[in-house]
Coordinates of C-alpha atoms in Angstrom, one line a residue:
Chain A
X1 CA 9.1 9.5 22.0
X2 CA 8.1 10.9 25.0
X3 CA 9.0 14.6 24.3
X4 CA 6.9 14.6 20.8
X5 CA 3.6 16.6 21.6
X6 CA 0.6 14.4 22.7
X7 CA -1.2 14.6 19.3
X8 CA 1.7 13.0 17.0
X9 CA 2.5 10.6 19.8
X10 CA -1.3 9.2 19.1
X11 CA -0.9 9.3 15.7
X12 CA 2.5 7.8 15.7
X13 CA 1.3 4.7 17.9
X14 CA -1.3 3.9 15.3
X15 CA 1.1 4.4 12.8
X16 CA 3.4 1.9 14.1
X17 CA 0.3 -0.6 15.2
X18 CA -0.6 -0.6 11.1
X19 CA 2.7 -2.9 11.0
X20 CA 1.1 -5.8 11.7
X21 CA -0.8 -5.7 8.8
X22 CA 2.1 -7.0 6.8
X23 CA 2.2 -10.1 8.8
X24 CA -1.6 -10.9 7.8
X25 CA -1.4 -13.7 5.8
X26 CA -4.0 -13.7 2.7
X27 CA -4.8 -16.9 0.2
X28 CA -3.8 -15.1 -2.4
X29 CA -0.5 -16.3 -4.2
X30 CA 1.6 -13.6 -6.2
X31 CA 1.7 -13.9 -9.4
X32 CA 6.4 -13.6 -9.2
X33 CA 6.9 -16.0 -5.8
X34 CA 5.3 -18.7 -4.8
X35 CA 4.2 -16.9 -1.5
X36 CA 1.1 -15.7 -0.1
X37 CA 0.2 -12.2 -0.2
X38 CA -0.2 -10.6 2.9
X39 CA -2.8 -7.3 3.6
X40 CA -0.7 -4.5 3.5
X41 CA 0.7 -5.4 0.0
X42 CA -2.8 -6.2 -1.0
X43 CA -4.1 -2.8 0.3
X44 CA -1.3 -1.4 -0.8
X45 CA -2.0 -3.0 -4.8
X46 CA -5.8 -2.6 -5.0
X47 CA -5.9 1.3 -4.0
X48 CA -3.4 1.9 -6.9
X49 CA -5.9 -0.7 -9.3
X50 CA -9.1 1.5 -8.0
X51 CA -7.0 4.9 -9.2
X52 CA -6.1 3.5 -12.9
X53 CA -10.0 1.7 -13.4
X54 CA -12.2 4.5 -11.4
X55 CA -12.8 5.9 -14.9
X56 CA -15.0 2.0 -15.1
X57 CA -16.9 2.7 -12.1
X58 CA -20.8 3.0 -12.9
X59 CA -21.8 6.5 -10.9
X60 CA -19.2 9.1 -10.6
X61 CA -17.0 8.9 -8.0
X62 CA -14.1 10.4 -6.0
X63 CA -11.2 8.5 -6.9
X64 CA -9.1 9.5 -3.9
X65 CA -11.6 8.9 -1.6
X66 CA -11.9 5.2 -3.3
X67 CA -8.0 5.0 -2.7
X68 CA -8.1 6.0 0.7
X69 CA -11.1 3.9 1.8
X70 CA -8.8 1.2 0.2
X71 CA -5.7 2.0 1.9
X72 CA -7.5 1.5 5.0
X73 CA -10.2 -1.1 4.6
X74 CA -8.6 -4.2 5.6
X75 CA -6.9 -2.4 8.5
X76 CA -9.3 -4.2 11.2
X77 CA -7.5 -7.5 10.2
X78 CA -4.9 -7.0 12.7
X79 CA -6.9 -8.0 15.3
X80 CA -10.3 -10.3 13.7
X81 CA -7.6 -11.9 10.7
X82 CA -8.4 -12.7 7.3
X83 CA -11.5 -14.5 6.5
X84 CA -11.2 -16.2 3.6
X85 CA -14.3 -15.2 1.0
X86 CA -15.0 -18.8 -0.1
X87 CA -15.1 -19.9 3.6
X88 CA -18.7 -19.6 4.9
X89 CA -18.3 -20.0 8.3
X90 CA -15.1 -17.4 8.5
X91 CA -17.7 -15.3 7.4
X92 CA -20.3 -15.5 10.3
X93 CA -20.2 -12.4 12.7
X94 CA -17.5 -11.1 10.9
X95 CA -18.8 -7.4 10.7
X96 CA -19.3 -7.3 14.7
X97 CA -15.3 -9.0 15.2
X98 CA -14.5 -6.4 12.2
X99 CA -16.2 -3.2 13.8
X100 CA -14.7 -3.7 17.1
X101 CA -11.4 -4.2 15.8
X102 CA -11.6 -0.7 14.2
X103 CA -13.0 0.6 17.1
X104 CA -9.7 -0.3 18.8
X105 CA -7.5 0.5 16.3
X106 CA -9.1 3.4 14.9
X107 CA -8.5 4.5 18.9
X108 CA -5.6 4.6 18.7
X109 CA -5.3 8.2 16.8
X110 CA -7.1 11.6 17.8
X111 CA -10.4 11.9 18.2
X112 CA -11.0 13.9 14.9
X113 CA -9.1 11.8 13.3
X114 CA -10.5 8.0 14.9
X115 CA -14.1 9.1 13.9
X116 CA -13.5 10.1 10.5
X117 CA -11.4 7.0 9.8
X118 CA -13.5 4.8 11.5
X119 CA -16.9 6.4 9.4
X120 CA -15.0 5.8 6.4
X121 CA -14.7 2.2 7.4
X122 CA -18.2 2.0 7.7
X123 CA -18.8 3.5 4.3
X124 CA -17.0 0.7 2.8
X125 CA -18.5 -1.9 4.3
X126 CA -21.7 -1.0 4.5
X127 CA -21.1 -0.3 0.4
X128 CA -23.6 3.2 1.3
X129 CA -21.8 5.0 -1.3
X130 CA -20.7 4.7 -4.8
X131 CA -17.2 4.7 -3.9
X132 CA -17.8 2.3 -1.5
X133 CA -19.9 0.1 -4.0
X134 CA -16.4 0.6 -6.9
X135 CA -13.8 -0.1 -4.0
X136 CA -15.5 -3.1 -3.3
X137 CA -15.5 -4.2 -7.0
X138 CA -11.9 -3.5 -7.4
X139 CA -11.3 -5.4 -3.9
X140 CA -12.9 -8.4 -5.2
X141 CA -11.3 -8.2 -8.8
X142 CA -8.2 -8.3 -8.3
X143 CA -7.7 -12.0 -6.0
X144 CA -9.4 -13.1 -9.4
X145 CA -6.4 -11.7 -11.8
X146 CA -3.8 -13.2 -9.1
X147 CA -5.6 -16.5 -9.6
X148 CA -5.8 -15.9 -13.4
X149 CA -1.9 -15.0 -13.6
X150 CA -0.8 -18.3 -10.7
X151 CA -3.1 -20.6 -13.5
X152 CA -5.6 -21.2 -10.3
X153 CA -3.3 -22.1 -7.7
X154 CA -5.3 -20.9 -5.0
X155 CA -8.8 -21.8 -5.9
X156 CA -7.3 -25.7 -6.7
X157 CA -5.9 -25.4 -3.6
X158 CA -9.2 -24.7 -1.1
X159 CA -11.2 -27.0 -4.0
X160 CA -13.1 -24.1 -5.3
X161 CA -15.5 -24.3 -8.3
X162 CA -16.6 -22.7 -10.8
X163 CA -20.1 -21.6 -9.4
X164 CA -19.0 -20.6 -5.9
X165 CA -16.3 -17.9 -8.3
X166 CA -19.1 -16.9 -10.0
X167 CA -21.2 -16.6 -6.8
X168 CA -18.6 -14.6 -4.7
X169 CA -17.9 -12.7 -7.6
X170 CA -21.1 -11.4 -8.8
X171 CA -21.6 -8.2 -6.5
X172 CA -18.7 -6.8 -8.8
X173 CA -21.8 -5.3 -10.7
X174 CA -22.9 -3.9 -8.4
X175 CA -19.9 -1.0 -8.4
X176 CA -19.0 -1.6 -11.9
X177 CA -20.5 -3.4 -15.0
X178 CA -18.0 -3.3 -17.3
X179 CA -15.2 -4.9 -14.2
X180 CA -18.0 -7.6 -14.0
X181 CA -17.7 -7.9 -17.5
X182 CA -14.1 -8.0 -17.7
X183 CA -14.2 -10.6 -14.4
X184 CA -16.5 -12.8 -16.7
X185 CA -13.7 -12.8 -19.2
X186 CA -11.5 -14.1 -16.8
X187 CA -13.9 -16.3 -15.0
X188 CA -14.7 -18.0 -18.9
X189 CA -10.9 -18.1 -19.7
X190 CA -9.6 -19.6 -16.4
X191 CA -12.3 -22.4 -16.8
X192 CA -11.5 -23.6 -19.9
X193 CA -8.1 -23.5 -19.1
X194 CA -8.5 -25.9 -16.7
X195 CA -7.6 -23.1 -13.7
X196 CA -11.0 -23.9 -11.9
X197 CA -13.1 -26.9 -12.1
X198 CA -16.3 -26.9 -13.3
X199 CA -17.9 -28.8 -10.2
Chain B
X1 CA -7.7 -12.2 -21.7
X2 CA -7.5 -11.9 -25.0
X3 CA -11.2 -10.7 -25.4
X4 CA -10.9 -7.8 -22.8
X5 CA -10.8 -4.5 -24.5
X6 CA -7.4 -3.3 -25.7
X7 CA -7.0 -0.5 -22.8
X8 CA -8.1 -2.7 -19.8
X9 CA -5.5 -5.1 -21.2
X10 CA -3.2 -2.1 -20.7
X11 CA -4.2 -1.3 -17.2
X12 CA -4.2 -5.1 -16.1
X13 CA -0.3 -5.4 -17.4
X14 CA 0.8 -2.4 -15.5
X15 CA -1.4 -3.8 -12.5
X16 CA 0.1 -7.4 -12.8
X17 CA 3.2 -5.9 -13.4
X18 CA 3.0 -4.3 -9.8
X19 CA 3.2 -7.6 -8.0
X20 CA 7.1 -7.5 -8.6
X21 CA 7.4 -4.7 -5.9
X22 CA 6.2 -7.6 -3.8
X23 CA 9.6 -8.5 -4.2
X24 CA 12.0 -5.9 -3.6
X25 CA 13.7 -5.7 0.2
X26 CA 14.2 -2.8 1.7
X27 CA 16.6 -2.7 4.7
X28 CA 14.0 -1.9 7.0
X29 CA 12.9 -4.4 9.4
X30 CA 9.4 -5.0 11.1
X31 CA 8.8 -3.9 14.4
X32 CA 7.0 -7.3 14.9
X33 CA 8.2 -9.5 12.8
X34 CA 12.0 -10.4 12.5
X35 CA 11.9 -10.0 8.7
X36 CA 12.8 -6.9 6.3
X37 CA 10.0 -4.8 4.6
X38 CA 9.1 -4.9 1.2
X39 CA 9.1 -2.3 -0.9
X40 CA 4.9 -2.3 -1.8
X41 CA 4.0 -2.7 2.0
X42 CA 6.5 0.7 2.5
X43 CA 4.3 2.5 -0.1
X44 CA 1.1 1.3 1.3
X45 CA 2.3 2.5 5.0
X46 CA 3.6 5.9 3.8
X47 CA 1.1 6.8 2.0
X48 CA -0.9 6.0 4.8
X49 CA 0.9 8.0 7.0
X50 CA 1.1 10.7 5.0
X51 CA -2.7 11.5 5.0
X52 CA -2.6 11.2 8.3
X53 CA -0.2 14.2 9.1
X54 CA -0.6 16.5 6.4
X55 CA -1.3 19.1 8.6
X56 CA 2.1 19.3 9.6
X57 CA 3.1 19.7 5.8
X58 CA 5.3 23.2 6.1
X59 CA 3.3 24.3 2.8
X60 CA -1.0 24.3 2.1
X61 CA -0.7 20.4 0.0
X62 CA -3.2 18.3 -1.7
X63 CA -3.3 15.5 0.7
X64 CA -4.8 12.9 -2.2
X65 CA -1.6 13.5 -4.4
X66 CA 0.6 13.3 -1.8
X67 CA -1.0 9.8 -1.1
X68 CA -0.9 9.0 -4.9
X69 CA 2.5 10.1 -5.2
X70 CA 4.0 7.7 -2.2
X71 CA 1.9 5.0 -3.6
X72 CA 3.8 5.0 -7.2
X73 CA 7.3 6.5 -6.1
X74 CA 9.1 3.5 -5.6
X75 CA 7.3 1.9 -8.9
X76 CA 10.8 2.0 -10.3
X77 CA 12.5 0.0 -7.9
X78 CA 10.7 -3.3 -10.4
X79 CA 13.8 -2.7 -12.8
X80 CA 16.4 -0.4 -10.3
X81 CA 16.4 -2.2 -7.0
X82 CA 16.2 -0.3 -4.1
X83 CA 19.6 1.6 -3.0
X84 CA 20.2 1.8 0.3
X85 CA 20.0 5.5 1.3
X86 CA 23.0 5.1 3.4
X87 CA 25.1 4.2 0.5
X88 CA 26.5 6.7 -1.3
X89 CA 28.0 4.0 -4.1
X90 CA 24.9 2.8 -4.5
X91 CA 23.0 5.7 -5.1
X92 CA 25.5 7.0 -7.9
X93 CA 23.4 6.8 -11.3
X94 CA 20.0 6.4 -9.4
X95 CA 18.4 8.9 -11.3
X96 CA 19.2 8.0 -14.4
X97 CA 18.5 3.9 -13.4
X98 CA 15.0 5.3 -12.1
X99 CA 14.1 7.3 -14.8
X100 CA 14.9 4.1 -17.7
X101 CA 12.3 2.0 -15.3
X102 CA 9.7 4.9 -15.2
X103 CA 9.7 4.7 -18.5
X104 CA 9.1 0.8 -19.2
X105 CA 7.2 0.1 -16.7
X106 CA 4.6 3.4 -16.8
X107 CA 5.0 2.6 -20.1
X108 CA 3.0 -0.5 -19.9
X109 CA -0.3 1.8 -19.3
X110 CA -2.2 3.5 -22.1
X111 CA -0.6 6.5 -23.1
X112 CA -2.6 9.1 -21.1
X113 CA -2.1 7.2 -18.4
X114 CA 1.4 6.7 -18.9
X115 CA 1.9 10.8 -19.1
X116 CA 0.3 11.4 -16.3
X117 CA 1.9 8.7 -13.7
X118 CA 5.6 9.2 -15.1
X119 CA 5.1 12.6 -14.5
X120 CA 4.0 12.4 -10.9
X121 CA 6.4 10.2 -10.5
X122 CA 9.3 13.3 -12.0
X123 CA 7.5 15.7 -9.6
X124 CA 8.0 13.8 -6.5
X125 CA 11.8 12.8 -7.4
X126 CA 12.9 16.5 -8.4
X127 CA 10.6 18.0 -5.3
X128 CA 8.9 20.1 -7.7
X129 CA 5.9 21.1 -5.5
X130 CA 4.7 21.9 -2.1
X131 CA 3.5 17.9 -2.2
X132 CA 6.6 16.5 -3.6
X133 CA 8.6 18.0 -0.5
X134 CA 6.3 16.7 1.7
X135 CA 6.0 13.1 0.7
X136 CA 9.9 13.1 0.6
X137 CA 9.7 14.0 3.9
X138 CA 7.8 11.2 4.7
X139 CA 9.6 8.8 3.1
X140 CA 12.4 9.4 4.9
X141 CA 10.7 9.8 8.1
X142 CA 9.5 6.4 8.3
X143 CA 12.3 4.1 8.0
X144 CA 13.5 6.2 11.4
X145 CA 10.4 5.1 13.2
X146 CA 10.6 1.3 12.3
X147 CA 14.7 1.8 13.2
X148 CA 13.5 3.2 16.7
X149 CA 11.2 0.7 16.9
X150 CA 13.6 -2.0 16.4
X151 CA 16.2 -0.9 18.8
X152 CA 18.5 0.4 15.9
X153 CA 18.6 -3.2 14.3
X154 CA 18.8 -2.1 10.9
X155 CA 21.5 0.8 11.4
X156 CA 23.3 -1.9 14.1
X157 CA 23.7 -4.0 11.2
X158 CA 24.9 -1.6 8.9
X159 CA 27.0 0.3 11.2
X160 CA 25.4 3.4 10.6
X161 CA 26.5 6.0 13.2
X162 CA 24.3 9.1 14.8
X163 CA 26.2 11.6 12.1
X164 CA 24.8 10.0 9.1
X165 CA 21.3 9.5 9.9
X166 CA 21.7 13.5 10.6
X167 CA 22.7 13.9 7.8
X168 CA 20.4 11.5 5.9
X169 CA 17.8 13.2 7.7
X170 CA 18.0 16.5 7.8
X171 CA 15.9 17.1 4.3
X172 CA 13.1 15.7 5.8
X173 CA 12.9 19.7 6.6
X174 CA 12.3 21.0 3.7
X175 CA 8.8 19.5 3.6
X176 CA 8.0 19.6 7.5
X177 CA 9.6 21.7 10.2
X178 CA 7.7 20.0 13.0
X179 CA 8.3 16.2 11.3
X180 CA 12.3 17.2 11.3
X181 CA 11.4 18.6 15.4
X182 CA 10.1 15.0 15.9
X183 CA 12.9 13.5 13.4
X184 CA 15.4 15.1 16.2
X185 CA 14.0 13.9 19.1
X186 CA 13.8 10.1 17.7
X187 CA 17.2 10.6 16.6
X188 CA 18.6 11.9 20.7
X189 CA 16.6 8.7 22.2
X190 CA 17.8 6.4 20.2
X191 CA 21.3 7.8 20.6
X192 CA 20.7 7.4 24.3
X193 CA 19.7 4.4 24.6
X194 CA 22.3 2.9 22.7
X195 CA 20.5 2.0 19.4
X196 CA 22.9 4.0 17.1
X197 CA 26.6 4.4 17.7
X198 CA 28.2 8.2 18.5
X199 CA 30.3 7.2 16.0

């Protein structure tokens, strides 16, 4: 390792830190083993879903970049973990735990390299663009078609209702209205299934 | 479900379909976790990876397909398994296997769709293009950096000596001559320090 030139040995060490992703545990269950899904997979699953669908997303956008923006998005969970998005509290000062994280790991490659990565980071989260506004639609969309295919088994399992779905769920629109329309579907079927309870 | 339109339904098979890869082991094992890699996480990682050194791609490439293409290419291994690619009885018939699962299981999408994903899919097996060569040589450029990273457990355990993963190896030039100069100098440390055998 020590003979590679300076440039690939940064970018190798960040390669290998991105490991660690697939040992971050998510609540999803997949839908072919009764596991939980970890981040990489998940990354891995909802760039791919944001490539078929982009043609649903409301403005026009630059598919690849959604992809890529996906491929990296959850990266930061490696050091500030997984916060689950029913849990409110996991949720408080997550964007400051989030932002240094990718400020570390992002550090980790070249200069060029950390600043654009770490810009497109922010995009996402701070949903400035439209593919930031679709790649967060698909990242939200897809737990609810794992839940859909395990009949529920993760929202009976944290007690989730109905309305908090719905609540969490909502800012689908807000990158695509025909996913939020779809996600209704869903929503309506899994509940009169029995999937989620009403209260 | 049943009220989603009849080409989302399409896309969300295919998508649901994808959790299978979930599944499949590689031989590869974690560099911090004692367990092997699956075959999604390996897409996500490579793909990854391979945006982040295009530039040493021996040919000008489109970094997006590149990404796209590593993000489908092991797709197949839903129905084919994955085959060890240090075992030559194992990789008799691959094509053909691979080729029956592209089929089904691209199959699943709507037809356009389906065209144009089986198709990338053919490009990046036959190493059509100045992309396909270069994701190949990612793909196999990986696996080496998880074995250095694990001391050589994975070729330990297979008794795979220093003259096959040459050998195994060495197309990784025909997309990248500096990836196969950094191939080479992996391959000399970890023949030094004991983590493959001579022999």
């Amino acid at each position: 390792m020590n003979t590679l030139p300076e440039r690939l040995k940064s970018q190798i060490a960040f390669i290998l830190e991105l490991d660690q992703l697939k040992s971050v545990q998510r609540r999803s269950i997949l839908s072919h083993e009764n596991r939980r899904e970890n981040s990489a997979e998940h990354s891995w699953h909802v760039a791919l879903m944001s490539m078929l669908l982009c043609e649903l997303a409301d403005e026009p956008v630059d598919a690849s970049k959604v992809m890529l923006m996906l491929l990296i998005h959850d990266i930061v969970e490696i050091d500030a973990g997984d916060a689950y998005i029913y849990d409110e509290a996991a949720n408080q000062g997550k964007y400051e735990r989030e932002l240094a994280a990718a400020q570390r790991i992002f550090g980790l490659l070249p200069p060029d390299q950390a600043g654009h990565y770490l810009s497109l980071w922010e995009e996402f989260e701070l949903k400035a663009t439209p593919e930031a506004r679709f790649a967060a639609s698909c990242d939200r969309f897809i737990p609810l078609l794992h839940n859909h295919a395990s009949q529920g088994q993760s929202w009976k399992e944290h007690g989730i209702s109905h309305a908090q779905v719905v609540k969490v769920n909502q800012p689908i629109q807000e990158g695509s209205t025909q996913l939020w329309e779809a996600a209704q579907c869903l929503i309506g079927e899994a509940l009169k299934k029995g999937f989620l309870a009403k209260e």
